[in-house]
Every structure is written in structure tokens, then in C-alpha cells.
mmCIF file of C-alpha atoms in Angstrom:
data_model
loop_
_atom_site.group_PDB
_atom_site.id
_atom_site.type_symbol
_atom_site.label_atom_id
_atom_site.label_comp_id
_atom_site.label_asym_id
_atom_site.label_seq_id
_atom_site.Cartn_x
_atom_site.Cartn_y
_atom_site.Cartn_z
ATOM 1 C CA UNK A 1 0.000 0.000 0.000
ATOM 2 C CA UNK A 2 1.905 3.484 -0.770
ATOM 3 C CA UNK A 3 2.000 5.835 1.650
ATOM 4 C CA UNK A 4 -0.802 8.443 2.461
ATOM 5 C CA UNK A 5 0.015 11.640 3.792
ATOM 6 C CA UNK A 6 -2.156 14.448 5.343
ATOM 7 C CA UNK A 7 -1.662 18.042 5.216
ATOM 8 C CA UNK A 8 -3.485 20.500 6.907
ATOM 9 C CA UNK A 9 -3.611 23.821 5.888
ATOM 10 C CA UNK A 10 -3.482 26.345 7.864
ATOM 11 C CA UNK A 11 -5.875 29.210 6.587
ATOM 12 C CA UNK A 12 -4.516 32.434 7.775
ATOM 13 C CA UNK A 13 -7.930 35.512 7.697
ATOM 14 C CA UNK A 14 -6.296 38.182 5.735
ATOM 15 C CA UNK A 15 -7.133 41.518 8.076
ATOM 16 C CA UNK A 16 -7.983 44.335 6.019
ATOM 17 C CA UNK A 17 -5.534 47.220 6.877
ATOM 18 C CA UNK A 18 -7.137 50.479 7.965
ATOM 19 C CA UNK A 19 -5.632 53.714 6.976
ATOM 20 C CA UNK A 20 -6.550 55.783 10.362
ATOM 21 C CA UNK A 21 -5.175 59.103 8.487
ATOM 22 C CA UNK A 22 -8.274 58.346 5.639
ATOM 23 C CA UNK A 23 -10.510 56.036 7.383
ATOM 24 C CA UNK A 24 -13.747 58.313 9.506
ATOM 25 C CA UNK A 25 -13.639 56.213 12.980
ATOM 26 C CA UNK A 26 -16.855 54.642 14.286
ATOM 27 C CA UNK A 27 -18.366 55.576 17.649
ATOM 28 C CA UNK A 28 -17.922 52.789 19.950
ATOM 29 C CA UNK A 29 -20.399 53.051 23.328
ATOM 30 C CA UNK A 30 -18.785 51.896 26.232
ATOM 31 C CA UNK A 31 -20.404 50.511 29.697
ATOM 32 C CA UNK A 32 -17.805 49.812 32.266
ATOM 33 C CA UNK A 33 -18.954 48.057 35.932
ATOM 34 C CA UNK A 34 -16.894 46.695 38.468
ATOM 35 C CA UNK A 35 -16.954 43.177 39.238
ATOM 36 C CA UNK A 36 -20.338 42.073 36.792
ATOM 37 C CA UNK A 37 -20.796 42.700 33.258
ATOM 38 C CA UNK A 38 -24.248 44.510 33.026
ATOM 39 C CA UNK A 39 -27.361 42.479 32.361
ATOM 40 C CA UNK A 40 -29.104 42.232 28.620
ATOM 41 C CA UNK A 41 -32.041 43.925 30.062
ATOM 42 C CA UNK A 42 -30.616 46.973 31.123
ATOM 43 C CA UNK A 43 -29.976 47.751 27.395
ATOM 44 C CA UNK A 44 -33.721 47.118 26.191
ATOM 45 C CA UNK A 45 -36.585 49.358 25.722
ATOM 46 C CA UNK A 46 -34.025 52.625 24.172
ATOM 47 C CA UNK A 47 -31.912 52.703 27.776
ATOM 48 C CA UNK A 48 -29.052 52.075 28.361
ATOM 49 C CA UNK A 49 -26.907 51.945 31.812
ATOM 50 C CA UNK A 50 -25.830 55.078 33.080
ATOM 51 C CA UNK A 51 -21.978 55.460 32.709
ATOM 52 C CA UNK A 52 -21.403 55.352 29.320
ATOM 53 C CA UNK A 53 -17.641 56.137 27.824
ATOM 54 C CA UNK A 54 -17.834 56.919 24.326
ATOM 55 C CA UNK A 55 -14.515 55.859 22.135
ATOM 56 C CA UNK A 56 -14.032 57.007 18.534
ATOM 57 C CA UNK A 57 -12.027 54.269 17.044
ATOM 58 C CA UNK A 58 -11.624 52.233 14.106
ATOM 59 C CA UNK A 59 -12.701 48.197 13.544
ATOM 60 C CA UNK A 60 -8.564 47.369 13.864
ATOM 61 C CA UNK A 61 -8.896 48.540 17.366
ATOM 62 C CA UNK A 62 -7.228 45.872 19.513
ATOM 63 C CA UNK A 63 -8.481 45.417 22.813
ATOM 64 C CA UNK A 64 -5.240 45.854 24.340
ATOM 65 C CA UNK A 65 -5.561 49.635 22.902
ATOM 66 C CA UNK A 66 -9.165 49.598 24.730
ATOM 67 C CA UNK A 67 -8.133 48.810 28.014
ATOM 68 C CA UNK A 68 -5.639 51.519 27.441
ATOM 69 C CA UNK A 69 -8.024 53.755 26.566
ATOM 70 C CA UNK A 70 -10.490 53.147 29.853
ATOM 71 C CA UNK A 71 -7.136 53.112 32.027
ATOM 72 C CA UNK A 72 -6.799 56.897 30.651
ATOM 73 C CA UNK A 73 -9.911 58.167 31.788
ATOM 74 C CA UNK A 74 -10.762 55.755 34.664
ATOM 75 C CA UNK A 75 -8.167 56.047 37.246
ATOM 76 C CA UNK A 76 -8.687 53.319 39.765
ATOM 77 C CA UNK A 77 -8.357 50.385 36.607
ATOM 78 C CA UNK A 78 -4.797 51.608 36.186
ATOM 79 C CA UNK A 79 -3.727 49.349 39.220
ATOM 80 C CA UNK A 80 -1.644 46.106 37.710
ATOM 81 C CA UNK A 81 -3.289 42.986 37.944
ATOM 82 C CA UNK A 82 -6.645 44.603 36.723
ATOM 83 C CA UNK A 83 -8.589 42.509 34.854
ATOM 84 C CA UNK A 84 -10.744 43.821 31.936
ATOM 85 C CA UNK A 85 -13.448 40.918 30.460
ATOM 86 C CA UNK A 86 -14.931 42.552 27.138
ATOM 87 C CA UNK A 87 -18.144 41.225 25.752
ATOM 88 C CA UNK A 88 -20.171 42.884 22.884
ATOM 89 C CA UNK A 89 -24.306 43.464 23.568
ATOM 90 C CA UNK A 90 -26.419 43.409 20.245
ATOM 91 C CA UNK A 91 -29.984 43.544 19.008
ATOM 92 C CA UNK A 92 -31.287 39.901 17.760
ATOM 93 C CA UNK A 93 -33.581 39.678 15.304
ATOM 94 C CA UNK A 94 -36.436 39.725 17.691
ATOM 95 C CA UNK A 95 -35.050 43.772 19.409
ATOM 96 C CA UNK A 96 -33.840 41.099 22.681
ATOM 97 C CA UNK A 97 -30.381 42.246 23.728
ATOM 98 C CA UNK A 98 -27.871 39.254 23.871
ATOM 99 C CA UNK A 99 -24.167 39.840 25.505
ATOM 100 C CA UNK A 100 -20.969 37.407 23.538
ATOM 101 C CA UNK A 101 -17.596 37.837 25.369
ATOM 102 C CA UNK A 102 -14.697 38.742 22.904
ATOM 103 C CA UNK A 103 -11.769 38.773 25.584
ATOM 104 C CA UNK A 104 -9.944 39.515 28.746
ATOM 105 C CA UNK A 105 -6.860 41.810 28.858
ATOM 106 C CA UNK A 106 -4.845 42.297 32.207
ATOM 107 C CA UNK A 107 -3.386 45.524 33.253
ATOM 108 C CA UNK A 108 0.853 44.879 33.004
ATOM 109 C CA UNK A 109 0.269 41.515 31.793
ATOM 110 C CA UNK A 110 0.320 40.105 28.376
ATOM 111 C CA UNK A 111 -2.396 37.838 27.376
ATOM 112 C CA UNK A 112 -3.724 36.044 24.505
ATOM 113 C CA UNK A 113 -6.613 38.475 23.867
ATOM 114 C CA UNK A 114 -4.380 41.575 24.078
ATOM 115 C CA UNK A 115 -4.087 41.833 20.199
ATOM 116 C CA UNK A 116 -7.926 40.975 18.907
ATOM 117 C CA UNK A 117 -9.619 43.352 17.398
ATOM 118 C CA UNK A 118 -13.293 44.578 17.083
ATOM 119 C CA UNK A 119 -13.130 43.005 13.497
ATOM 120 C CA UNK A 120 -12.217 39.883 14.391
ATOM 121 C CA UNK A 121 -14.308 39.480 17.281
ATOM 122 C CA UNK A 122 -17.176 40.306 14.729
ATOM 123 C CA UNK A 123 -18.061 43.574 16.492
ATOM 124 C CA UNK A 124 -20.429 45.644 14.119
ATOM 125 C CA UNK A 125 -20.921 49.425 13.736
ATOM 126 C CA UNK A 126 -24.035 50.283 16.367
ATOM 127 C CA UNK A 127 -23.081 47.283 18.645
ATOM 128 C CA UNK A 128 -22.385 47.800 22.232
ATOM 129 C CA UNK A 129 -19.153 47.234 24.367
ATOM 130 C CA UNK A 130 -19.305 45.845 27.992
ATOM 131 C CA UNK A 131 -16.243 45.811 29.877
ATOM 132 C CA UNK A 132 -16.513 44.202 33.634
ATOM 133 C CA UNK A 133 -13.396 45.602 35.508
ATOM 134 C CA UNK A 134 -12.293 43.431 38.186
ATOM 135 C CA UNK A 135 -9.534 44.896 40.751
ATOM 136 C CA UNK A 136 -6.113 43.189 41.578
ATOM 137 C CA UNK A 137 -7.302 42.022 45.158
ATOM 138 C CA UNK A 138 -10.494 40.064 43.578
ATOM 139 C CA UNK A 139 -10.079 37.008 41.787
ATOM 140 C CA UNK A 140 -10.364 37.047 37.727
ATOM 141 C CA UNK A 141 -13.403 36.461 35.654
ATOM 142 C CA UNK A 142 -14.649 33.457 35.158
ATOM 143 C CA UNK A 143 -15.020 32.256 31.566
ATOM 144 C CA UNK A 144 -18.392 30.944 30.494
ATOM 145 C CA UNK A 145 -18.734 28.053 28.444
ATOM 146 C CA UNK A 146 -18.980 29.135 24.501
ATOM 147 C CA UNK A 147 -21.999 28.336 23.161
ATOM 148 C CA UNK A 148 -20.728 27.435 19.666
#
């Protein structure tokens, strides 16, 4: 019998480069709470919770260069060891808000999330960002199974 070989290709997504000198940047809402990530509900009927940060950035935006971003404005996250757990809140097809984490990033540590951005963590233009900020003395977020 001759021999059978395998090969598995690896298929690497080509990310479309984003000229930030030609390129308008999109509006990204904010909603930053300490130790929770804010409910679906509280986005529904045209509210939305109170402490909204809005970010004008583009869809190459890593997360890494979010955190940074919060840290800037938001004082007490600039501690090391804070963790930052990012999920994106959108409108379903029946106006019900649903919440998908994207990634955690850790103040003055590198992590594997640190360089994905909006576009690959299929963020669209109108969607919402959650960030749940938990402190250095607390313990990390807990990662919920995927549900695909």
C-alpha cells in the first residue's frame, strides 16, 4: 500500500488594513462596571446603563488599545493585575439584547486576547461594548462556556 500523507492547511484571515489618516472612525459606546458585566435587560426598551464612555475608534482597534483607553480616563483600573473581560451586547432579530464575550486583557500583563480586534471578534458598527473591571485584590473572571 503506498503511503498516504495528510496536510493540513493552515488558513490564515487576511485583516484588512485600515488607513486611520483616511478612514472616519466609528463611535464605539462603552459601559464599564466593576466586578459584573451589566445584564441584557438593562440595554432594552431605548436605555441604556448610566456610565457610558464613548470611544471614537476604528474596527482594527485591539483590545489591548481599549483597556488603554479606559485606564486613561478611569483612574482606579490603572492598578496592575486589573482585569478587563470585554463582551459585545447586540440587538437579535427579535429587538432582545444578547451579551458574547470577545476577551480579557490584564493591566501589566500580556495575554492572549491583548491583540484581537473589534473586526475579528465580529463587532459591528451600532453594537455595544461591555467591559466588567475586576480589581487586583479580587479574583479574575470566570469564563463561560462558549456556546458554539
Amino acid at each position: 500500500m503506498a503511503g498516504i500523507e495528510s496536510i493540513v492547511e493552515e488558513k490564515q484571515t487576511q485583516q484588512k488594513v485600515v488607513d486611520r489618516e483616511k478612514t472616519c472612525p466609528l463611535l464605539l459606546r462603552v459601559f464599564c462596571s466593576t466586578g459584573r458585566h451589566h445584564s441584557p435587560g438593562e440595554y432594552s426598551n431605548g436605555q441604556v446603563p448610566t456610565n457610558e464612555l464613548q470611544i471614537y475608534t476604528w474596527m482594527d482597534a485591539t483590545l489591548k488599545e481599549l483597556t488603554q483607553l479606559v485606564k486613561d480616563v478611569n483612574p482606579e483600573t490603572r492598578r496592575k493585575g486589573t482585569y478587563f473581560d470585554f463582551a459585545v451586547v447586540y440587538a437579535d432579530r427579535g429587538s432582545q439584547f444578547r451579551m458574547r464575550e470577545i476577551g480579557v486583557t490584564c493591566s501589566g500583563q500580556k495575554g492572549a486576547d491583548d491583540m484581537k480586534t473589534l473586526s475579528q471578534a465580529k463587532f459591528c458598527i451600532g453594537d455595544y461594548m461591555d467591559i466588567n473591571i475586576t480589581p487586583p485584590n479580587r479574583l479574575p473572571p470566570q469564563r463561560r462556556a462558549r456556546p458554539y
